């Protein structure tokens, strides 16, 4: 199909066709003044002869009357084993300085979610080696996990540590989607994975922050198409990682404004729920293979009632909430166990003992939070003996749930720890039962399992 550009508004193009219209989501090739070309995606039809399209590259050099061609096919991305160990962008171009990719195998960016008959429910536990996560917010095969947090509370660090721990024992492929990623962050993650020898099981798709909103909005779908190919065609288990889903929402908001839509609540696009659903509904385990997804989600102004955050909560099986108050106390990872939740924290999945220990730990920490104001005003000596004992155990428990990370070794000077789930449950149970009441709370800070503590003074 042959057409012409009739209008250019930022990264939105109106194109006129004389021999039929390309379908919605079809790719357009728009010529530039300098003999180059850019790619755009059809968003809507304007009458019987025009379409409105969203450019995935800068429209600098596109003029009215420029030639537009389309084969009527959707925008696609290269897929398959050739992507393992590679870093590419939305259009399949290498960002790692490597060879060009073959287009013999490719997949469209827009795909329907798997049929319900092809989906599988939550599977076995997926241990992370991070104590506070494995205790309060366990991950499972086939689940969607979100790491919620405001700016500077450690979302990317937690996600990177999870990648480090998970990829080391991964029987399959990890696919990383960098949505609106800063170049520095992407480079650091790539170098980290290369140095630790994990890139031979990882494919990375980036839409950098400097790119137009159309590219940032589509890069998550592109990475998901790569992951779906590994899951459904290669029959591999997939670890799908996203940083950051909120930037996907932001890019959609920018695109919506350029399209002239009236904003909805708090200025978000009126299609907010549909935009998030189009990404999340495709992330699931199927009869062909497992897919575990861990996604970082920025919380604007630490407001968990923000529409983007509440919509994202709907799709998550496990929600890990990072707290600025916890981070201010120097407790890392800065997880708020009282706000975090998981559908997998169920006796039928984790076992009765794990469930009982987690609930008792949550009760203990909740009571401590209730007493903190009283302690700050009157002092701990004014509490009853029972409450003083509970406060001591709660403080030990909070310190025990901190953990040195492998990916932060160069900053902390402390070797990372990977703690088995059983050791975490045993340690928390021992603290709650008072077996470590005689040991000062400072010694529980930044340790792995309780085996690292000296047994001197331990109660029997």
Short mmCIF file of C-alpha atoms in Angstrom, two decimals:
data_model
loop_
_atom_site.label_atom_id
_atom_site.label_comp_id
_atom_site.label_asym_id
_atom_site.label_seq_id
_atom_site.Cartn_x
_atom_site.Cartn_y
_atom_site.Cartn_z
CA UNK A 1 0.00 0.00 0.00
CA UNK A 2 1.25 3.46 -0.94
CA UNK A 3 0.34 6.70 0.82
CA UNK A 4 1.46 10.18 1.82
CA UNK A 5 1.98 11.99 5.10
CA UNK A 6 -0.76 14.57 5.51
CA UNK A 7 0.09 15.91 8.99
CA UNK A 8 2.86 15.64 11.59
CA UNK A 9 2.12 16.43 15.25
CA UNK A 10 5.08 15.45 17.39
CA UNK A 11 5.39 11.70 17.05
CA UNK A 12 1.83 11.30 15.69
CA UNK A 13 1.42 11.09 11.92
CA UNK A 14 -1.70 11.34 9.78
CA UNK A 15 -1.30 9.46 6.50
CA UNK A 16 -3.51 9.39 3.40
CA UNK A 17 -3.81 6.22 1.27
CA UNK A 18 -5.37 5.96 -2.15
CA UNK A 19 -5.57 2.16 -2.56
CA UNK A 20 -7.07 0.94 0.71
CA UNK A 21 -6.12 1.38 4.35
CA UNK A 22 -3.61 -0.71 6.31
CA UNK A 23 -5.22 -2.43 9.32
CA UNK A 24 -4.93 -1.29 12.92
CA UNK A 25 -1.48 -2.08 14.41
CA UNK A 26 0.08 -2.40 10.95
CA UNK A 27 3.61 -1.10 10.49
CA UNK A 28 4.22 1.92 8.22
CA UNK A 29 7.50 2.91 6.63
CA UNK A 30 7.79 6.71 6.34
CA UNK A 31 10.51 8.29 4.21
CA UNK A 32 12.73 11.08 5.54
CA UNK A 33 14.26 14.03 3.73
CA UNK A 34 17.72 12.50 4.05
CA UNK A 35 16.74 9.27 2.24
CA UNK A 36 16.30 7.42 5.51
CA UNK A 37 13.04 6.08 6.92
CA UNK A 38 11.25 5.67 10.23
CA UNK A 39 8.68 3.15 11.44
CA UNK A 40 5.22 4.00 12.71
CA UNK A 41 2.29 1.87 13.89
CA UNK A 42 -1.31 2.46 12.81
CA UNK A 43 -3.41 3.48 15.80
CA UNK A 44 -6.77 4.35 14.21
CA UNK A 45 -8.62 4.95 10.94
CA UNK A 46 -9.76 8.47 10.11
CA UNK A 47 -12.58 8.01 7.64
CA UNK A 48 -12.17 5.95 4.47
CA UNK A 49 -8.79 7.16 3.26
CA UNK A 50 -6.64 8.25 6.21
CA UNK A 51 -4.99 6.64 9.23
CA UNK A 52 -3.41 8.02 12.38
CA UNK A 53 -0.12 6.39 13.36
CA UNK A 54 2.33 6.57 16.26
CA UNK A 55 6.00 6.87 15.30
CA UNK A 56 8.49 4.64 17.11
CA UNK A 57 11.38 6.97 16.22
CA UNK A 58 11.95 10.71 16.08
CA UNK A 59 9.92 12.38 13.34
CA UNK A 60 12.67 14.92 12.67
CA UNK A 61 12.97 15.02 8.87
CA UNK A 62 9.42 13.84 8.13
CA UNK A 63 7.51 16.37 6.03
CA UNK A 64 4.01 16.62 4.65
CA UNK A 65 3.75 14.74 1.38
CA UNK A 66 6.48 12.24 2.30
CA UNK A 67 5.96 8.76 0.89
CA UNK A 68 4.51 6.10 3.20
CA UNK A 69 4.48 2.39 2.40
CA UNK A 70 2.88 -0.54 4.21
CA UNK A 71 2.54 -4.26 3.58
CA UNK A 72 -0.40 -4.41 5.97
CA UNK A 73 1.56 -6.51 8.45
CA UNK A 74 1.98 -5.76 12.17
CA UNK A 75 5.23 -4.49 13.64
CA UNK A 76 7.44 -7.48 14.44
CA UNK A 77 10.58 -8.28 16.43
CA UNK A 78 13.20 -11.02 15.87
CA UNK A 79 12.81 -13.96 18.25
CA UNK A 80 14.45 -17.30 18.96
CA UNK A 81 17.75 -18.61 20.24
CA UNK A 82 19.69 -15.90 18.40
CA UNK A 83 18.55 -13.42 21.09
CA UNK A 84 20.18 -15.31 23.96
CA UNK A 85 23.04 -13.19 25.27
CA UNK A 86 21.99 -10.19 23.17
CA UNK A 87 20.73 -6.66 23.92
CA UNK A 88 18.34 -5.20 21.33
CA UNK A 89 15.88 -2.36 20.94
CA UNK A 90 12.22 -2.33 19.92
CA UNK A 91 13.05 -2.70 16.22
CA UNK A 92 15.44 -5.64 16.72
CA UNK A 93 18.60 -3.56 16.29
CA UNK A 94 21.56 -4.65 18.44
CA UNK A 95 22.60 -2.33 21.26
CA UNK A 96 25.55 -4.45 22.37
CA UNK A 97 27.77 -3.87 19.33
CA UNK A 98 27.14 -7.41 18.09
CA UNK A 99 26.10 -8.72 14.68
CA UNK A 100 22.77 -7.91 13.08
CA UNK A 101 19.96 -10.35 13.86
CA UNK A 102 18.22 -12.62 11.37
CA UNK A 103 14.55 -11.97 10.62
CA UNK A 104 13.86 -15.59 9.63
CA UNK A 105 12.08 -15.97 12.96
CA UNK A 106 9.99 -13.03 14.14
CA UNK A 107 6.86 -12.37 16.15
CA UNK A 108 4.29 -9.53 16.13
CA UNK A 109 4.27 -7.12 19.07
CA UNK A 110 0.49 -7.22 19.48
CA UNK A 111 -0.81 -10.66 20.36
CA UNK A 112 -3.90 -11.96 22.10
CA UNK A 113 -3.50 -13.46 25.59
CA UNK A 114 -3.40 -17.27 25.76
CA UNK A 115 -6.75 -19.02 25.82
CA UNK A 116 -7.98 -19.93 29.31
CA UNK A 117 -7.81 -23.60 28.33
CA UNK A 118 -4.07 -23.18 27.60
CA UNK A 119 -3.25 -21.42 30.89
CA UNK A 120 -2.11 -23.08 34.09
CA UNK A 121 -2.62 -21.90 37.64
CA UNK A 122 0.06 -21.10 40.17
CA UNK A 123 2.68 -23.82 40.46
CA UNK A 124 5.48 -24.68 42.86
CA UNK A 125 7.22 -22.15 45.09
CA UNK A 126 9.99 -20.14 43.48
CA UNK A 127 12.55 -19.44 46.24
CA UNK A 128 14.38 -16.13 45.91
CA UNK A 129 16.98 -16.50 48.66
CA UNK A 130 15.82 -13.15 50.10
CA UNK A 131 14.47 -13.78 53.60
CA UNK A 132 11.74 -11.17 53.90
CA UNK A 133 10.34 -12.09 50.47
CA UNK A 134 10.36 -15.85 50.98
CA UNK A 135 8.69 -15.50 54.39
CA UNK A 136 5.94 -12.92 53.80
CA UNK A 137 5.58 -12.70 50.03
CA UNK A 138 6.54 -16.05 48.44
CA UNK A 139 6.80 -16.27 44.66
CA UNK A 140 5.40 -19.18 42.66
CA UNK A 141 5.85 -20.57 39.16
CA UNK A 142 3.41 -18.89 36.80
CA UNK A 143 2.85 -15.90 39.08
CA UNK A 144 3.07 -12.16 38.51
CA UNK A 145 5.10 -10.35 41.13
CA UNK A 146 5.35 -6.58 41.58
CA UNK A 147 7.93 -4.63 43.56
CA UNK A 148 6.19 -1.36 44.48
CA UNK A 149 8.10 1.61 45.82
CA UNK A 150 8.75 5.32 45.51
CA UNK A 151 11.92 6.95 44.26
CA UNK A 152 15.13 5.85 45.94
CA UNK A 153 13.82 3.04 48.17
CA UNK A 154 15.57 0.21 46.33
CA UNK A 155 13.23 -1.24 43.66
CA UNK A 156 15.96 -1.77 41.08
CA UNK A 157 18.38 -3.18 43.65
CA UNK A 158 15.80 -5.75 44.84
CA UNK A 159 14.99 -6.65 41.23
CA UNK A 160 18.68 -6.97 40.33
CA UNK A 161 19.36 -9.15 43.39
CA UNK A 162 16.45 -11.37 42.43
CA UNK A 163 17.90 -11.67 38.92
CA UNK A 164 21.28 -12.62 40.41
CA UNK A 165 19.80 -15.32 42.64
CA UNK A 166 17.25 -16.65 40.15
CA UNK A 167 19.34 -16.78 36.98
CA UNK A 168 22.11 -18.72 38.75
CA UNK A 169 19.76 -21.71 39.11
CA UNK A 170 17.46 -20.98 36.18
CA UNK A 171 16.49 -23.91 33.99
CA UNK A 172 15.37 -21.81 31.06
CA UNK A 173 15.69 -18.25 29.76
CA UNK A 174 15.48 -14.84 31.42
CA UNK A 175 14.01 -12.01 29.33
CA UNK A 176 14.51 -8.46 30.62
CA UNK A 177 12.33 -5.56 29.45
CA UNK A 178 13.85 -2.14 30.13
CA UNK A 179 10.97 0.33 29.71
CA UNK A 180 12.17 3.91 29.71
CA UNK A 181 15.44 2.69 31.20
CA UNK A 182 18.27 5.10 31.82
CA UNK A 183 21.35 4.25 29.78
CA UNK A 184 23.45 4.04 32.95
CA UNK A 185 21.07 1.53 34.57
CA UNK A 186 20.96 -0.64 31.48
CA UNK A 187 24.74 -0.62 31.13
CA UNK A 188 25.26 -1.53 34.79
CA UNK A 189 22.82 -4.45 34.60
CA UNK A 190 24.38 -5.74 31.37
CA UNK A 191 27.88 -5.55 32.85
CA UNK A 192 26.72 -7.25 36.07
CA UNK A 193 25.19 -10.16 34.17
CA UNK A 194 28.21 -10.51 31.90
CA UNK A 195 30.71 -10.50 34.77
CA UNK A 196 28.76 -13.20 36.59
CA UNK A 197 28.36 -15.32 33.44
CA UNK A 198 24.58 -15.06 33.27
CA UNK A 199 24.18 -13.46 29.83
CA UNK A 200 24.27 -16.89 28.18
CA UNK A 201 20.76 -17.42 29.64
CA UNK A 202 19.45 -13.89 29.20
CA UNK A 203 17.91 -11.76 26.44
CA UNK A 204 17.44 -8.02 26.97
CA UNK A 205 15.10 -5.61 25.16
CA UNK A 206 15.47 -1.89 25.91
CA UNK A 207 13.40 1.18 25.13
CA UNK A 208 15.58 3.91 26.57
CA UNK A 209 14.32 7.05 28.26
CA UNK A 210 15.60 9.23 25.41
CA UNK A 211 13.34 7.49 22.87
CA UNK A 212 9.90 8.76 21.78
CA UNK A 213 6.87 7.73 23.83
CA UNK A 214 5.69 5.39 21.06
CA UNK A 215 8.84 3.29 21.41
CA UNK A 216 8.71 3.28 25.21
CA UNK A 217 5.05 2.26 25.12
CA UNK A 218 5.69 -0.70 22.81
CA UNK A 219 8.96 -2.07 24.20
CA UNK A 220 7.23 -4.02 26.98
CA UNK A 221 5.03 -5.75 24.40
CA UNK A 222 8.09 -6.45 22.25
CA UNK A 223 9.98 -8.09 25.11
CA UNK A 224 6.87 -10.09 25.98
CA UNK A 225 6.67 -11.41 22.41
CA UNK A 226 10.28 -12.60 22.78
CA UNK A 227 9.41 -14.30 26.08
CA UNK A 228 6.28 -15.91 24.64
CA UNK A 229 8.31 -17.44 21.81
CA UNK A 230 10.69 -19.06 24.29
CA UNK A 231 7.72 -20.32 26.34
CA UNK A 232 5.41 -21.57 23.58
CA UNK A 233 7.75 -22.49 20.70
CA UNK A 234 11.06 -23.33 22.39
CA UNK A 235 9.12 -24.94 25.32
CA UNK A 236 11.38 -23.31 27.91
CA UNK A 237 10.66 -21.93 31.35
CA UNK A 238 10.87 -18.15 31.22
CA UNK A 239 11.77 -15.58 33.84
CA UNK A 240 10.25 -12.31 32.58
CA UNK A 241 11.59 -9.17 34.26
CA UNK A 242 10.32 -5.63 33.80
CA UNK A 243 11.78 -2.32 34.95
CA UNK A 244 9.63 -0.20 35.08
CA UNK A 245 5.89 -0.74 34.47
CA UNK A 246 5.05 2.81 35.55
CA UNK A 247 7.13 4.14 32.65
CA UNK A 248 4.93 2.04 30.35
CA UNK A 249 1.95 3.91 31.81
CA UNK A 250 3.72 7.26 31.46
CA UNK A 251 4.53 6.58 27.81
CA UNK A 252 0.88 5.68 27.21
CA UNK A 253 -0.14 8.94 28.86
CA UNK A 254 2.16 10.91 26.52
CA UNK A 255 0.85 9.06 23.47
CA UNK A 256 -2.73 9.64 24.59
CA UNK A 257 -2.08 13.38 24.88
CA UNK A 258 -0.54 13.51 21.42
CA UNK A 259 -3.60 11.71 20.05
CA UNK A 260 -5.80 14.46 21.49
CA UNK A 261 -7.69 12.34 24.01
CA UNK A 262 -9.21 13.99 27.05
CA UNK A 263 -7.33 12.90 30.18
CA UNK A 264 -8.98 10.83 32.87
CA UNK A 265 -8.32 10.71 36.65
CA UNK A 266 -5.14 12.53 37.79
CA UNK A 267 -4.29 13.23 34.15
CA UNK A 268 -3.91 9.57 33.11
CA UNK A 269 -5.07 8.32 29.74
CA UNK A 270 -8.70 7.16 29.57
CA UNK A 271 -7.44 3.74 28.42
CA UNK A 272 -5.25 3.21 31.52
CA UNK A 273 -6.86 -0.06 32.60
CA UNK A 274 -6.80 -1.47 29.04
CA UNK A 275 -3.15 -0.46 28.52
CA UNK A 276 -2.02 -2.29 31.66
CA UNK A 277 -4.24 -5.29 30.91
CA UNK A 278 -2.82 -5.61 27.38
CA UNK A 279 0.59 -6.21 28.95
CA UNK A 280 -0.31 -8.17 32.08
CA UNK A 281 -2.87 -10.59 30.65
CA UNK A 282 -0.23 -12.11 28.36
CA UNK A 283 2.07 -12.89 31.29
CA UNK A 284 1.07 -16.36 32.44
CA UNK A 285 2.18 -19.98 32.55
CA UNK A 286 0.73 -22.19 29.82
CA UNK A 287 0.65 -25.88 28.99
CA UNK A 288 3.84 -25.28 26.98
CA UNK A 289 6.01 -23.81 29.73
CA UNK A 290 6.24 -21.73 32.89
CA UNK A 291 6.61 -17.97 33.02
CA UNK A 292 7.46 -16.15 36.25
CA UNK A 293 7.27 -12.37 36.03
CA UNK A 294 8.88 -9.91 38.44
CA UNK A 295 8.11 -6.26 37.74
CA UNK A 296 9.34 -3.05 39.35
CA UNK A 297 6.60 -0.42 39.64
CA UNK A 298 7.34 3.17 40.66
CA UNK A 299 4.82 4.70 43.08
CA UNK A 300 4.48 8.44 42.36
CA UNK A 301 4.87 10.54 45.52
CA UNK A 302 4.57 7.32 47.60
CA UNK A 303 0.81 7.45 46.92
CA UNK A 304 -0.53 3.90 46.76
CA UNK A 305 -4.00 5.22 45.92
CA UNK A 306 -2.68 6.53 42.58
CA UNK A 307 -4.87 5.10 39.76
CA UNK A 308 -1.91 3.51 37.96
CA UNK A 309 -0.87 1.69 41.13
CA UNK A 310 -4.36 0.49 42.04
CA UNK A 311 -4.87 -0.82 38.50
CA UNK A 312 -1.54 -2.67 38.61
CA UNK A 313 -2.43 -4.25 41.97
CA UNK A 314 -5.37 -6.01 40.35
CA UNK A 315 -3.14 -8.22 38.21
CA UNK A 316 -0.50 -9.23 40.76
CA UNK A 317 -0.28 -12.55 42.58
CA UNK A 318 2.38 -11.18 44.94
CA UNK A 319 2.88 -7.52 45.85
CA UNK A 320 6.13 -6.54 47.55
CA UNK A 321 5.81 -3.05 49.04
CA UNK A 322 8.96 -1.04 49.77
CA UNK A 323 8.63 1.61 52.46
CA UNK A 324 10.45 4.92 52.73
CA UNK A 325 10.08 4.80 56.53
CA UNK A 326 11.81 1.42 56.66
CA UNK A 327 14.57 2.67 54.36
CA UNK A 328 15.03 5.75 56.59
CA UNK A 329 15.81 3.42 59.50
CA UNK A 330 18.59 1.80 57.46
CA UNK A 331 16.82 -1.55 57.12
CA UNK A 332 17.43 -3.07 53.69
CA UNK A 333 15.72 -4.48 51.74
CA UNK A 334 13.21 -1.84 52.84
CA UNK A 335 10.19 -4.16 52.65
CA UNK A 336 7.06 -3.36 54.64
CA UNK A 337 5.85 -6.86 55.63
CA UNK A 338 2.52 -5.50 56.89
CA UNK A 339 1.67 -3.93 53.53
CA UNK A 340 3.09 -6.71 51.32
CA UNK A 341 0.88 -9.62 50.32
CA UNK A 342 0.90 -12.83 48.34
CA UNK A 343 -1.78 -15.26 47.21
CA UNK A 344 0.82 -17.98 47.73
CA UNK A 345 1.04 -17.42 51.49
CA UNK A 346 -1.42 -20.24 51.99
CA UNK A 347 -1.01 -23.44 54.03
CA UNK A 348 -1.85 -25.50 50.95
CA UNK A 349 1.12 -23.98 49.09
CA UNK A 350 3.81 -23.07 51.64
CA UNK A 351 2.83 -25.55 54.34
CA UNK A 352 1.10 -25.03 57.68
CA UNK A 353 4.28 -24.31 59.65
CA UNK A 354 5.52 -21.62 57.25
CA UNK A 355 2.07 -20.02 57.24
CA UNK A 356 1.80 -20.02 61.05
CA UNK A 357 5.29 -18.55 61.50
CA UNK A 358 4.61 -15.79 58.94
CA UNK A 359 1.29 -14.89 60.59
CA UNK A 360 2.84 -14.81 64.07
CA UNK A 361 5.71 -12.65 62.75
CA UNK A 362 3.22 -10.27 61.18
CA UNK A 363 1.24 -10.10 64.43
CA UNK A 364 4.43 -9.36 66.38
CA UNK A 365 5.54 -6.61 63.99
CA UNK A 366 2.03 -5.15 63.89
CA UNK A 367 1.89 -4.90 67.68
CA UNK A 368 5.33 -3.27 67.68
CA UNK A 369 4.10 -0.62 65.23
CA UNK A 370 1.18 0.09 67.60
CA UNK A 371 3.57 0.55 70.53
CA UNK A 372 6.14 2.75 68.75
CA UNK A 373 4.34 6.02 69.50
CA UNK A 374 3.90 5.07 73.13
CA UNK A 375 7.58 4.17 73.41
CA UNK A 376 8.65 7.49 71.84
CA UNK A 377 6.55 9.45 74.35
CA UNK A 378 6.97 7.49 77.59
CA UNK A 379 9.91 5.18 77.02
CA UNK A 380 10.03 1.41 76.86
CA UNK A 381 10.22 1.06 80.65
CA UNK A 382 6.57 2.13 80.94
CA UNK A 383 5.41 -0.93 78.99
CA UNK A 384 4.27 -4.14 80.60
CA UNK A 385 6.78 -6.97 80.86
CA UNK A 386 4.94 -8.86 78.13
CA UNK A 387 5.05 -5.88 75.76
CA UNK A 388 8.74 -5.22 76.50
CA UNK A 389 9.48 -8.83 75.60
CA UNK A 390 7.47 -8.52 72.37
CA UNK A 391 9.25 -5.27 71.42
CA UNK A 392 12.64 -6.91 71.89
CA UNK A 393 11.70 -9.84 69.70
CA UNK A 394 10.16 -7.57 67.06
CA UNK A 395 13.37 -5.53 66.85
CA UNK A 396 15.46 -8.69 66.52
CA UNK A 397 13.08 -9.92 63.85
CA UNK A 398 13.29 -6.66 61.89
CA UNK A 399 17.08 -6.79 61.99
CA UNK A 400 17.12 -10.48 61.03
CA UNK A 401 15.01 -9.73 57.96
CA UNK A 402 17.71 -7.39 56.64
CA UNK A 403 20.19 -9.02 54.30
CA UNK A 404 23.41 -8.11 52.47
CA UNK A 405 22.94 -8.36 48.70
CA UNK A 406 25.40 -9.80 46.20
CA UNK A 407 24.78 -6.92 43.78
CA UNK A 408 25.56 -4.36 46.51
CA UNK A 409 28.84 -5.88 47.69
CA UNK A 410 30.91 -3.11 46.10
CA UNK A 411 28.93 -0.49 48.07
CA UNK A 412 28.51 -2.21 51.44
CA UNK A 413 31.75 -4.20 51.60
CA UNK A 414 29.70 -7.14 52.93
CA UNK A 415 29.49 -10.46 51.08
CA UNK A 416 25.99 -11.28 49.82
CA UNK A 417 23.83 -14.00 51.34
CA UNK A 418 21.40 -16.42 49.71
CA UNK A 419 19.26 -17.95 52.46
CA UNK A 420 17.14 -21.11 51.91
CA UNK A 421 13.46 -20.83 52.78
CA UNK A 422 13.74 -23.49 55.49
CA UNK A 423 16.54 -21.56 57.22
CA UNK A 424 14.45 -18.38 57.12
CA UNK A 425 11.41 -20.05 58.68
CA UNK A 426 13.58 -21.76 61.32
CA UNK A 427 15.27 -18.48 62.24
CA UNK A 428 12.06 -16.47 62.51
CA UNK A 429 10.41 -19.20 64.57
CA UNK A 430 13.39 -19.32 66.95
CA UNK A 431 13.28 -15.54 67.48
CA UNK A 432 9.53 -15.52 68.09
CA UNK A 433 9.81 -18.39 70.58
CA UNK A 434 12.41 -16.46 72.57
CA UNK A 435 15.34 -18.79 72.00
CA UNK A 436 17.54 -15.78 71.21
CA UNK A 437 16.22 -13.35 73.82
CA UNK A 438 19.63 -13.14 75.52
CA UNK A 439 21.44 -11.96 72.36
CA UNK A 440 21.49 -8.24 71.57
CA UNK A 441 19.42 -7.08 68.61
CA UNK A 442 22.41 -5.48 66.87
CA UNK A 443 23.92 -8.88 66.15
CA UNK A 444 20.95 -9.89 64.01
CA UNK A 445 21.53 -7.00 61.59
CA UNK A 446 22.70 -7.94 58.08
CA UNK A 447 23.25 -11.65 58.67
CA UNK A 448 22.13 -14.61 56.59
CA UNK A 449 20.79 -17.53 58.62
CA UNK A 450 20.99 -17.66 62.40
CA UNK A 451 23.81 -20.19 62.08
CA UNK A 452 26.09 -17.19 61.62
CA UNK A 453 25.43 -16.06 65.19
CA UNK A 454 27.58 -17.35 68.00
CA UNK A 455 25.68 -19.61 70.37
CA UNK A 456 27.21 -17.80 73.36
CA UNK A 457 24.44 -16.80 75.71
CA UNK A 458 21.82 -18.68 73.75
CA UNK A 459 18.91 -19.91 75.81
CA UNK A 460 18.05 -23.60 75.71
#
